[in-house]
Coordinates of C-alpha atoms in Angstrom, one line a residue:
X1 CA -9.0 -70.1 9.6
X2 CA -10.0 -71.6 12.8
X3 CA -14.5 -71.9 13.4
X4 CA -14.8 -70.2 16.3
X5 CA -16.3 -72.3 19.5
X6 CA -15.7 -72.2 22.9
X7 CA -13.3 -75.4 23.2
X8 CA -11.0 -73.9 20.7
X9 CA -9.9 -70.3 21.8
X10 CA -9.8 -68.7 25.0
X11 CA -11.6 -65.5 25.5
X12 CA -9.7 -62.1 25.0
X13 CA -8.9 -61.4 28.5
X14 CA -8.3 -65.2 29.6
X15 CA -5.3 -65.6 27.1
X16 CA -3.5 -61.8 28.1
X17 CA -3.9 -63.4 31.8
X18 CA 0.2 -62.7 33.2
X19 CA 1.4 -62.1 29.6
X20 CA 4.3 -59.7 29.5
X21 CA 3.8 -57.1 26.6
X22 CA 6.4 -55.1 25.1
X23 CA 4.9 -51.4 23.7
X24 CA 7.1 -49.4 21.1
X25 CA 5.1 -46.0 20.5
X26 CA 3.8 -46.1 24.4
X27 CA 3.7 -42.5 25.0
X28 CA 2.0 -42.0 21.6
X29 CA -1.6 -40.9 21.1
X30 CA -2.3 -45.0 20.0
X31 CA 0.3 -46.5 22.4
X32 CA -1.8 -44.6 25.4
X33 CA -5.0 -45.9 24.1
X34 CA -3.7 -49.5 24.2
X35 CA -1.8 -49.0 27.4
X36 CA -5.1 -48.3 29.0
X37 CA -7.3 -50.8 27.4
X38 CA -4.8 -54.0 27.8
X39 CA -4.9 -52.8 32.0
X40 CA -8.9 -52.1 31.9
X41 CA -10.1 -54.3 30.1
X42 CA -7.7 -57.2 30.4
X43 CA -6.8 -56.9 34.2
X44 CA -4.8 -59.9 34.8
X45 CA -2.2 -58.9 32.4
X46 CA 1.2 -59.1 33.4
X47 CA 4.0 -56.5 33.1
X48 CA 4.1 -53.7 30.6
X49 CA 7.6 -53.0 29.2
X50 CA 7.6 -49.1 27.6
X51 CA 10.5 -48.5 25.1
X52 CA 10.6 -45.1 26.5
X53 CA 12.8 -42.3 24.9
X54 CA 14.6 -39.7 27.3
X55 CA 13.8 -36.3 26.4
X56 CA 16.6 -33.1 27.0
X57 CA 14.0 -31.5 30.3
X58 CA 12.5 -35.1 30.8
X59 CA 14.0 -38.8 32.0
X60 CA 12.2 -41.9 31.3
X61 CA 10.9 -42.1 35.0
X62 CA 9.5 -38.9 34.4
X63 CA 7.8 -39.4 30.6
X64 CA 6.3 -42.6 32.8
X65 CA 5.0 -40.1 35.5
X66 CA 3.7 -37.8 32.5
X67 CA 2.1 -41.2 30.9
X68 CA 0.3 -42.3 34.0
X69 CA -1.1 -38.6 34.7
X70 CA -2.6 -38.6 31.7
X71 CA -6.7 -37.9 31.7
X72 CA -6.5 -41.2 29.2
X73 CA -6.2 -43.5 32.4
X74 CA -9.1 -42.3 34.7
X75 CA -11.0 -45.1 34.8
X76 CA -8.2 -47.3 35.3
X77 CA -7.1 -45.4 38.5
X78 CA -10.4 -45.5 40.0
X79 CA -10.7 -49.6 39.2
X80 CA -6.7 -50.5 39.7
X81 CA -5.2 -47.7 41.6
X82 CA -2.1 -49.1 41.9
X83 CA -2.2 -49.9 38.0
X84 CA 1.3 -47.9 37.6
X85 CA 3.2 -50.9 39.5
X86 CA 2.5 -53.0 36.0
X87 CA 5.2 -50.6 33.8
X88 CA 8.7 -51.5 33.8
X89 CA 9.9 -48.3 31.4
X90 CA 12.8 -49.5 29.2
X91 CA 15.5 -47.1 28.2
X92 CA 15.8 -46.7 24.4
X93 CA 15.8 -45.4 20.7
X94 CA 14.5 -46.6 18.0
X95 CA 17.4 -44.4 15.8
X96 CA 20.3 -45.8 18.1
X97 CA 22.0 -49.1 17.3
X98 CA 20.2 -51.3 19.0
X99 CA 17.2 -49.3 20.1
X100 CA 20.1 -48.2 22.6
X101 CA 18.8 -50.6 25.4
X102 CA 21.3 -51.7 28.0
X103 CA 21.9 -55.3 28.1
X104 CA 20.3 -55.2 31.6
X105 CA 16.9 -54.9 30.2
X106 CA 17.4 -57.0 26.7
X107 CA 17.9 -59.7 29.1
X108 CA 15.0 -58.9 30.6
X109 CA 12.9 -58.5 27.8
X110 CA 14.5 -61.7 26.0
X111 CA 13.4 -63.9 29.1
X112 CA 9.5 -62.6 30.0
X113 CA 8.5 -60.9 26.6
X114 CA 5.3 -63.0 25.4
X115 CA 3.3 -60.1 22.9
X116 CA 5.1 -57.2 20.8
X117 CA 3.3 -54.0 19.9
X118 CA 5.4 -52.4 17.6
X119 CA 3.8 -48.3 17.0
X120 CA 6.7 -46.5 17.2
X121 CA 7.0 -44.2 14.2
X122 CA 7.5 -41.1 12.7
X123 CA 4.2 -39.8 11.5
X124 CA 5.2 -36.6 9.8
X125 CA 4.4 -36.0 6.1
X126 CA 7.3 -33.7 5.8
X127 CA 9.9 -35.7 7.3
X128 CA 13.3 -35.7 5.4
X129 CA 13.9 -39.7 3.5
X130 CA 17.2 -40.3 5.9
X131 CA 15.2 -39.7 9.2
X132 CA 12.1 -41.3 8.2
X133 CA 13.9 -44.2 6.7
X134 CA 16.1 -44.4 10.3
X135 CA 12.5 -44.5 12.5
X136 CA 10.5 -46.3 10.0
X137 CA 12.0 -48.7 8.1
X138 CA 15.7 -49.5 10.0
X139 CA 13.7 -49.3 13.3
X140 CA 11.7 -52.3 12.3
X141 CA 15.1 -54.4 11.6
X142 CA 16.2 -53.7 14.9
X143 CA 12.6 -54.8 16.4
X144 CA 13.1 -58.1 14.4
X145 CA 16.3 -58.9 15.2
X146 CA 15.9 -57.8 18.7
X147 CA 12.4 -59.9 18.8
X148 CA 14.2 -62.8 17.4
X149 CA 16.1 -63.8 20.8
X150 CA 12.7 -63.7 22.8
X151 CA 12.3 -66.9 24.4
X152 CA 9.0 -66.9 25.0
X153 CA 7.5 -64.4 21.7
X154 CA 4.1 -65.7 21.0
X155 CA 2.8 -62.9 18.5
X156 CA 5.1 -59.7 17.1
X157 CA 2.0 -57.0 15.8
X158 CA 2.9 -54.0 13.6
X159 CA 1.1 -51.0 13.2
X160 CA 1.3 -49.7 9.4
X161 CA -0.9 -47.0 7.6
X162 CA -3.3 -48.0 5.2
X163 CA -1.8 -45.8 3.3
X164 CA 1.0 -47.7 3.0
X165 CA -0.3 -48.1 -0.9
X166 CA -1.8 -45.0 -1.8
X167 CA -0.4 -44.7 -5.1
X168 CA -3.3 -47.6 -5.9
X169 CA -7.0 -47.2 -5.9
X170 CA -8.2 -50.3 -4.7
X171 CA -6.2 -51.9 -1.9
X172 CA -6.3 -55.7 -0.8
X173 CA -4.7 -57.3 2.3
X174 CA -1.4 -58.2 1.0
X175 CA 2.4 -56.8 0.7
X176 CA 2.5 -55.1 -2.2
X177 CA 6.2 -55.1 -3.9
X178 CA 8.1 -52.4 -3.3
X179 CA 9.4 -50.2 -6.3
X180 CA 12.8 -50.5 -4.3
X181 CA 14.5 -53.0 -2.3
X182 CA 14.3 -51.7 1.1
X183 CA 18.6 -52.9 1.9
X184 CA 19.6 -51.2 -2.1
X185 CA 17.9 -48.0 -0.4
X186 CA 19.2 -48.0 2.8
X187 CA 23.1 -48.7 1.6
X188 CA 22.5 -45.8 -0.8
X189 CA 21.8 -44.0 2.4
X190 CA 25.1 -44.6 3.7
X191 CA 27.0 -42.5 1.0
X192 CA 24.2 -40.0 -0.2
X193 CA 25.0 -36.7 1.5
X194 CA 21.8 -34.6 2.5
X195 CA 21.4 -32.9 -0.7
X196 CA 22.0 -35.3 -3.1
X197 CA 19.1 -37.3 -1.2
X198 CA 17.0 -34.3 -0.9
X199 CA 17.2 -33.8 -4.9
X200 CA 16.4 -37.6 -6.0
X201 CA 13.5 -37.9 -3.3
X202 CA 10.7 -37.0 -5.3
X203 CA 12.2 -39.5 -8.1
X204 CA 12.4 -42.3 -5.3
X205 CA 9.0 -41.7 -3.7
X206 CA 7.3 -41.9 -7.5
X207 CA 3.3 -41.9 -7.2
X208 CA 3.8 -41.8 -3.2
X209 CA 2.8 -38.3 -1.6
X210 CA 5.2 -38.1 0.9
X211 CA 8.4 -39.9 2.7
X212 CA 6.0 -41.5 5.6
X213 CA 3.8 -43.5 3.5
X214 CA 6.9 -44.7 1.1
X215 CA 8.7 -45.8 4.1
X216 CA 5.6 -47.4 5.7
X217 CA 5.4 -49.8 2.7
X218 CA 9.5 -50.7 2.9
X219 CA 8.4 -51.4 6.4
X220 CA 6.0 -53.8 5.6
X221 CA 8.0 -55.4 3.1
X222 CA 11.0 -56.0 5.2
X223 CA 9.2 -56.8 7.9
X224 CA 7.6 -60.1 6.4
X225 CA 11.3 -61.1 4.1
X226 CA 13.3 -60.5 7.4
X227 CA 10.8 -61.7 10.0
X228 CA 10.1 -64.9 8.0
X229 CA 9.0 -67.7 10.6
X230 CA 7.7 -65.1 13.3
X231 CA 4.2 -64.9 14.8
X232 CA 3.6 -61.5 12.1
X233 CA 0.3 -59.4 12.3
X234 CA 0.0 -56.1 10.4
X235 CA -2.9 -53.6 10.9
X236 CA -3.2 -50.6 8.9
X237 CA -5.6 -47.8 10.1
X238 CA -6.5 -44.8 8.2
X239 CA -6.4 -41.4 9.5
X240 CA -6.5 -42.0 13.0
X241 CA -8.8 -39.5 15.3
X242 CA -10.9 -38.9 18.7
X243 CA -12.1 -42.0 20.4
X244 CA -15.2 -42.7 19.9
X245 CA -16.6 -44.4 23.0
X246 CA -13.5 -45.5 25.2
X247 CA -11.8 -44.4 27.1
X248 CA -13.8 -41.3 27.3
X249 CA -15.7 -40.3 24.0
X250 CA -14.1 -37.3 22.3
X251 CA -10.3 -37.7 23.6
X252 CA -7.3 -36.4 21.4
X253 CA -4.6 -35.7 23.1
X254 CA -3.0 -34.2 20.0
X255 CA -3.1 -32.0 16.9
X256 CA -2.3 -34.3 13.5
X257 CA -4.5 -35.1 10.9
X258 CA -8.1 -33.8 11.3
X259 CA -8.0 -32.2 14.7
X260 CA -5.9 -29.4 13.7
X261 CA -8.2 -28.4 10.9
X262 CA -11.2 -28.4 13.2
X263 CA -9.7 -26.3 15.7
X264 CA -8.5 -24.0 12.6
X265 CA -12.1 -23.9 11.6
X266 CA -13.8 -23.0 14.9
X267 CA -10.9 -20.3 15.5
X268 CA -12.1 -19.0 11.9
X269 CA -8.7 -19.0 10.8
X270 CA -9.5 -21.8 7.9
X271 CA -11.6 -20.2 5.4
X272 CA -10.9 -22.1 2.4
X273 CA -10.1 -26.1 2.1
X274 CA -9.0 -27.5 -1.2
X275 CA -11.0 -30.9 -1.4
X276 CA -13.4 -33.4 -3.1
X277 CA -16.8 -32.4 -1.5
X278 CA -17.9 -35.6 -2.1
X279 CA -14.9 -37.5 -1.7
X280 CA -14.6 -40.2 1.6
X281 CA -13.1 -38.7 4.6
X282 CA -11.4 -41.7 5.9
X283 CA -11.5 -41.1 10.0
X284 CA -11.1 -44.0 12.5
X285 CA -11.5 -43.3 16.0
X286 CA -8.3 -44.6 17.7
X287 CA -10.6 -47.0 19.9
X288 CA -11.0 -49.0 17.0
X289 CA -7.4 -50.1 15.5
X290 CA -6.7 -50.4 19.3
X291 CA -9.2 -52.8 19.6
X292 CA -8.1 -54.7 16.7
X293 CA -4.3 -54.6 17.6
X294 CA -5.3 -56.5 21.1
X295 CA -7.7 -59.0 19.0
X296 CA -5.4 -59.7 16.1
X297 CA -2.3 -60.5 18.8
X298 CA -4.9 -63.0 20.8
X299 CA -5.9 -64.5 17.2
X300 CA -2.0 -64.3 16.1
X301 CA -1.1 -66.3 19.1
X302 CA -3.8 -69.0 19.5
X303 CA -4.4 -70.3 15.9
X304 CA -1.0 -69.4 14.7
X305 CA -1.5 -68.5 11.0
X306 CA 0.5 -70.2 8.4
X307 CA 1.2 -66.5 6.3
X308 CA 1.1 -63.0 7.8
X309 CA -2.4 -61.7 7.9
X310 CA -3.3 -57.8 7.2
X311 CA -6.0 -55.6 8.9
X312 CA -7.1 -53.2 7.7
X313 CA -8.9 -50.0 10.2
X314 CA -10.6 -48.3 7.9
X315 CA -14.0 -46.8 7.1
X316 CA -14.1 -45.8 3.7
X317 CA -15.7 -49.0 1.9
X318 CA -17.8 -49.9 5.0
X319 CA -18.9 -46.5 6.5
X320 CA -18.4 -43.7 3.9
X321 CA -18.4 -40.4 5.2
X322 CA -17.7 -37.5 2.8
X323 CA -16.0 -34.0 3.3
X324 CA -18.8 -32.3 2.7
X325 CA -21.1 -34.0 5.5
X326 CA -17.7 -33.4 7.9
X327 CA -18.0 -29.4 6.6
X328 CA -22.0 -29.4 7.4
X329 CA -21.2 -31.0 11.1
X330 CA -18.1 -29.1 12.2
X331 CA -19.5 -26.1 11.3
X332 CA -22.9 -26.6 13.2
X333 CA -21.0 -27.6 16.5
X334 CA -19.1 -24.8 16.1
X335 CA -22.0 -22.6 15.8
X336 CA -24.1 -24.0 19.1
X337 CA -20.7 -24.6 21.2
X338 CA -18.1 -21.4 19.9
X339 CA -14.4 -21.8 20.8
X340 CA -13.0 -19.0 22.8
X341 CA -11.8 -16.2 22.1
X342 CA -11.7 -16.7 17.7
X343 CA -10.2 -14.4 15.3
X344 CA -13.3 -14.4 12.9
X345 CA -16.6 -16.2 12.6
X346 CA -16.1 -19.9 11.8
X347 CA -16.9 -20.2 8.2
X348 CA -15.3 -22.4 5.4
X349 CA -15.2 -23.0 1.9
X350 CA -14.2 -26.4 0.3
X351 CA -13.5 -26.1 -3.2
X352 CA -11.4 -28.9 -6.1
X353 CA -10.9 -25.8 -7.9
X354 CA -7.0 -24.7 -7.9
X355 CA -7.5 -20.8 -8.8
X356 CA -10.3 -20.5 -6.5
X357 CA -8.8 -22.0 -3.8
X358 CA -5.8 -19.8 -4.5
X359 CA -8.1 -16.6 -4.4
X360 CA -9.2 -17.5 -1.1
X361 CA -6.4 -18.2 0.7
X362 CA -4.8 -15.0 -0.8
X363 CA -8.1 -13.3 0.6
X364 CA -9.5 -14.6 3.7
X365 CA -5.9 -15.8 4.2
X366 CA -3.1 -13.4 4.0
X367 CA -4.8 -10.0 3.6
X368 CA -6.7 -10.4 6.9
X369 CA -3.0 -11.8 8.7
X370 CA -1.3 -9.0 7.4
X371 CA -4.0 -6.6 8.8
X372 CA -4.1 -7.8 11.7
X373 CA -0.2 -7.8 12.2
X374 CA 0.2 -4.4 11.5
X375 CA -2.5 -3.6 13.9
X376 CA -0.4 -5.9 16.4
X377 CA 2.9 -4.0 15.5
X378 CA 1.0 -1.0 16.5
X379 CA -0.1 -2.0 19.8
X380 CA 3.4 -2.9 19.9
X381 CA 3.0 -6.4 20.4
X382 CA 4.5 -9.3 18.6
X383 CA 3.0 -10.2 15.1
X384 CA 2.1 -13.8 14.7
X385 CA -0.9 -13.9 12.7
X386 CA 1.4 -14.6 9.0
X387 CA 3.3 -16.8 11.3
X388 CA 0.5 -19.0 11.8
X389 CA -1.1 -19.2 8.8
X390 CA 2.1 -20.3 7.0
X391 CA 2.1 -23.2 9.2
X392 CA -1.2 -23.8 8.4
X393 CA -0.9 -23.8 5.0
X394 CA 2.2 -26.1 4.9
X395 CA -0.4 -28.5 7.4
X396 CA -2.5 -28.0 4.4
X397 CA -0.2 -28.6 1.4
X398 CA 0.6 -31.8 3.2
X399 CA -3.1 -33.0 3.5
X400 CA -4.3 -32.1 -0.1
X401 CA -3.2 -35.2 -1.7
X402 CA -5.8 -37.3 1.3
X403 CA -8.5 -35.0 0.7
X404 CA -8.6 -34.9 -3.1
X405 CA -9.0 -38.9 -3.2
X406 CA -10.8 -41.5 -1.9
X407 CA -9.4 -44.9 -2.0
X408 CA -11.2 -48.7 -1.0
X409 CA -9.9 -51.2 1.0
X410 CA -11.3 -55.0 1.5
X411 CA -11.8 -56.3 4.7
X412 CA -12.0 -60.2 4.8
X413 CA -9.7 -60.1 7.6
X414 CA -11.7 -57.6 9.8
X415 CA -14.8 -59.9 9.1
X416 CA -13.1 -63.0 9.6
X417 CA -11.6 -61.5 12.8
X418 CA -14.7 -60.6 14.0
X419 CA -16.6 -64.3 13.6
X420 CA -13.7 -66.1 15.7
X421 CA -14.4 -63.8 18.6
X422 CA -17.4 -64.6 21.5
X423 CA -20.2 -61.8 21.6
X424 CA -18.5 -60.9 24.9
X425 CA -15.4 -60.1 23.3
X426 CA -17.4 -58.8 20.6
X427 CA -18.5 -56.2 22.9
X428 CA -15.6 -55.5 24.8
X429 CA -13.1 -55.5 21.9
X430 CA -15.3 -53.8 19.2
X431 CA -13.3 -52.8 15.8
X432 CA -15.7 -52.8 13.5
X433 CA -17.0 -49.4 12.3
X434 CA -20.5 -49.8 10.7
X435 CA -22.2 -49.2 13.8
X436 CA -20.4 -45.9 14.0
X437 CA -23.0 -42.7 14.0
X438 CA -20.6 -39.8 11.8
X439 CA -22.9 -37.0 13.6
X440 CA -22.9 -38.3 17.1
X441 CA -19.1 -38.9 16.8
X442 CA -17.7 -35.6 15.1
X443 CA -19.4 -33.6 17.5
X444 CA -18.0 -35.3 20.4
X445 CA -14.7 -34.9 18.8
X446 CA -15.0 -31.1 18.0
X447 CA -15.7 -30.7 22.1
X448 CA -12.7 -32.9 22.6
X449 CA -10.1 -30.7 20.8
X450 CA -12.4 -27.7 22.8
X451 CA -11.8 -29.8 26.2
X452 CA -8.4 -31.7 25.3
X453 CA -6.4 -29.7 23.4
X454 CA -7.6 -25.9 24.1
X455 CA -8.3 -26.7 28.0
X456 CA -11.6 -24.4 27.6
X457 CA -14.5 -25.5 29.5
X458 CA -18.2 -25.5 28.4
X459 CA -18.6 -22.8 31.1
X460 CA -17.5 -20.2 28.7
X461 CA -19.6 -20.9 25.9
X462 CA -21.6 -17.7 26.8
X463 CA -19.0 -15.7 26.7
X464 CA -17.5 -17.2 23.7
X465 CA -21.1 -16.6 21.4
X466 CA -21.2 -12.7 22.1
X467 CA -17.6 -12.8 20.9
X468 CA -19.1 -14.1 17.6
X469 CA -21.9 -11.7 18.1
X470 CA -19.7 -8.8 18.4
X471 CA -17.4 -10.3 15.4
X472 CA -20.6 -10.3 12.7
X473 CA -21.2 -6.7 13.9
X474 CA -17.6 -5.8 13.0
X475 CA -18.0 -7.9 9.9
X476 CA -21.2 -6.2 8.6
X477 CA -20.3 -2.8 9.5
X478 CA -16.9 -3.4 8.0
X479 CA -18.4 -4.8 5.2
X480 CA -21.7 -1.5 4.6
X481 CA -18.6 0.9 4.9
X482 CA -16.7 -0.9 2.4
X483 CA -19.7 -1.1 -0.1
X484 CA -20.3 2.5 0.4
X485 CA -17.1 3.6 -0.3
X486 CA -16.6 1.8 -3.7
X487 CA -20.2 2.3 -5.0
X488 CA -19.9 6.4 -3.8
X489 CA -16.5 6.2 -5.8
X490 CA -18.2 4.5 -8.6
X491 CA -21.1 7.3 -8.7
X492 CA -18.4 10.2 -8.8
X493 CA -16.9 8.8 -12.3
X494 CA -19.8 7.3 -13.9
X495 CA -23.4 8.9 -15.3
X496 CA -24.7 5.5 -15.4
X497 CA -23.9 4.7 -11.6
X498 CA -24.8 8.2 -10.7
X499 CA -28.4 7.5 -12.2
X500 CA -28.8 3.9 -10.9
X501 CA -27.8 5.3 -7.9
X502 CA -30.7 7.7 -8.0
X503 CA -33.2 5.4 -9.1
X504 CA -32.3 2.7 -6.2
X505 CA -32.8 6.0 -3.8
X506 CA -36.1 6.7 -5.2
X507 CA -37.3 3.1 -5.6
X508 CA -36.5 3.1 -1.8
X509 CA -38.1 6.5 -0.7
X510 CA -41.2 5.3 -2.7
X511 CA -41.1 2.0 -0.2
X512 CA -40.8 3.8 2.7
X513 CA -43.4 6.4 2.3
X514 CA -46.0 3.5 1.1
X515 CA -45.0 1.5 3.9
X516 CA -45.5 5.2 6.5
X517 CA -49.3 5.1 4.6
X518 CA -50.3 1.2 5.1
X519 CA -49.0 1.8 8.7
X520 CA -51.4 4.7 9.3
X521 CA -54.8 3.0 7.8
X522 CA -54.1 -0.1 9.4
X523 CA -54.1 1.8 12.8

């Protein structure tokens, strides 16, 4: 390590000063983030190259027009209006040979390319092994052997999960070994048909939950065997959410991970969430590992370590915050500022027990969905209501494993990091959460998914609470009717309900009629 002083390293923004950066993962909810803060807050860098991938409705020049219209860059456009001249979009895959570049622009990125964000990824739990092994594990191959031919490659940054090791409790800032050799997997890949894979993934995976975070640790570990004698960083954040101050507090531009569930929540669809109540909910506002990424590349690139340091973006260890504080949060935003237009009341249970759990979905679940289909078939419009909750309860099969555990990571790095910067750089490229307020920031992130995602502005809000109103009335007079029903059926079979029926009745005539009296002497 490398004191810190001001002979030694130049500031943050000094050393991006006309440094060409390559971005995989550009149009992604991180890749925006870092686009905007490398132009904001580092003004003087140089050109952006975007690995951009065509879409069927959509060509790269377009996806760039989509990027730079994105509310992400307002600040920038009002401070460097002409801030779009600084991308140069590049034509690619990461599943194609290649990345499927033309050699037009490898030339190009083999002559000016100085830093290397590598986000691309595929981030879904879900994801068959074949295609997640494709994105995440043969996509960083072709990154280093691309990489490998730039001339002028200063720092090459990859951005893991930090649950890359889940399947251990306590997690340093190393490369684990892999239970597998990342090449013995992939050339089984070449003769496995789809089925055969399918059937041995849960064998190959072992203690992992799911296909992402296995191939995230291959990743890793090729990564360092086959990038040996690069400029390597790897940071690994957590559950990535809402920023929390820049560029504007509250912004997701997307539904994975927590943002979903808070928008299932205020909608009352979510009714019952199988987790640890006390267990750490390990959220990092995307501002932070974007921070880190452009701080680690600087440190990368000036002090050149001698082995390949690990980050870790995390708050778990440093700046617990449980479940059950997130439950006691969301659900009081949710109360002062409604979402419009919700199927039920918000209101949510969070339970480790299996059979409860069970019994809740099954009843504030599915009964009410398959109510409120038929009374949509009736109406004679389009079910939906089963439709959705299915996909919100394979969302939620595919989060249980995160939200029955809590895990700690250490950060020697992240401090370390921290010491070598200047207090103005400190301030500018902030990544460490302690000073993070949990209150403050989840309710700014609940009105983000309300402003974001939903598009519903804080004009309606009025609106939106005599909905609720008129949704407890429903509930209660649902609910009197219901009692009524089963305790009038209960008196017409049983003597004993018939006479503690009678006695409640006269217990309460007795407390009206004394209450009629008090009322007349006291006047």
């Amino acid at each position: 390590m490398v004191d810190r002083t001001e002979d030694t390293l130049p500031s943050v923004a000094e050393f991006y000063r006309d440094k060409n950066v390559f971005i995989t993962g550009g149009t992604g909810f991180i890749g925006k983030v870092l686009i905007e803060k490398l132009l904001r807050s580092c003004p003087d860098i140089g050109k952006l190259f975007i690995l951009v991938r065509p879409k069927r409705s959509q060509d790269i020049q377009q996806r760039m027009e989509e990027l730079a219209n994105s509310p992400v860059y307002e600040k920038v456009k009002k401070e460097q209006p002409n801030f779009k001249d600084k991308f140069i979009p590049i034509n690619g895959d990461m599943c194609l040979p290649e990345l499927g570049i033309s050699q037009t622009d490898k030339d190009m990125l083999e002559n000016e390319t100085h830093i290397v964000f590598h986000s691309a990824a595929t981030i879904r739990f879900d994801e068959p092994l074949r295609v997640a092994v494709e994105m995440n594990v043969l996509g960083v191959r072709k990154m280093v052997c691309l990489c490998k031919r730039f001339k002028k490659l200063e720092v090459f940054v990859h951005v893991s999960t930090a649950y890359a090791n889940c399947d251990r409790p306590y997690i340093e800032e190393i490369v684990y070994p892999t239970p597998v050799e990342p090449q013995k997997l992939i050339d089984a890949l070449e003769w496995m048909d789809d089925s055969m894979l399918d059937g041995i993934t849960p064998q190959l995976i072992g203690d992992k939950p799911n296909t992402y975070t296995y191939t995230k640790q291959l990743a890793e570990d090729l990564l360092v065997k086959e990038g040996k004698g690069m400029p390597i960083a790897i940071v690994r954040p957590s559950i990535v959410g809402a920023s929390w101050k820049e560029p504007i507090p509250g912004w997701i531009d997307n539904y994975n991970g927590p943002s979903g569930l808070y928008i299932a929540v205020g909608k009352g669809l979510l009714r019952s969430m199988k987790c640890d109540f006390k267990g750490v909910a390990d959220i990092i506002p995307v501002d932070i590992p974007v921070n880190m990424l452009i701080a680690v590349a600087w440190y990368t690139a000036v002090t050149r370590p001698t082995n390949v340091l690990i980050y870790h973006s995390t708050t778990g260890s440093v700046n617990p915050f449980t479940w059950g504080e997130m439950e006691d949060i969301v659900m009081n935003v949710w109360k002062k500022v409604p979402l419009d237009a919700c199927f039920r009341r918000p209101n949510v249970v969070i339970t480790q027990n299996k059979f409860m759990h069970e019994f809740y979905t099954m009843v504030s679940h599915l009964v009410p969905a398959y109510l409120a289909d038929m009374g949509y078939c009736l109406m004679g419009k389009k079910p939906r209501m089963v439709r959705i909750y299915n996909k919100l309860h394979r969302s939620m099969n595919c989060l249980t494993y995160f939200t029955m555990q809590s895990w700690e990571w250490t950060y020697n790095n992240l401090d370390m990091l921290v010491s070598q910067l200047s207090p103005e750089d400190r301030k500018t490229f902030y990544f460490d959460p302690r000073p993070l307020h949990w209150p403050t920031y989840m309710e700014n992130y609940c009105l983000g998914t309300k402003k974001y995602l939903l598009n519903e502005d804080l004009s309606g809000v009025p609106a939106a609470k005599a909905h609720l109103k008129k949704l407890r009335n429903i509930r209660y007079t649902f609910n009197t009717i219901l009692a009524v029903v089963i305790w009038r059926t209960l008196i017409a079979r049983s003597q004993i309900a018939r006479n503690l029926w009678f006695f409640i009745m006269g217990l309460v005539m007795k407390f009206v009629k004394y209450f009629r009296i008090t009322s007349t002497i006291r006047s």
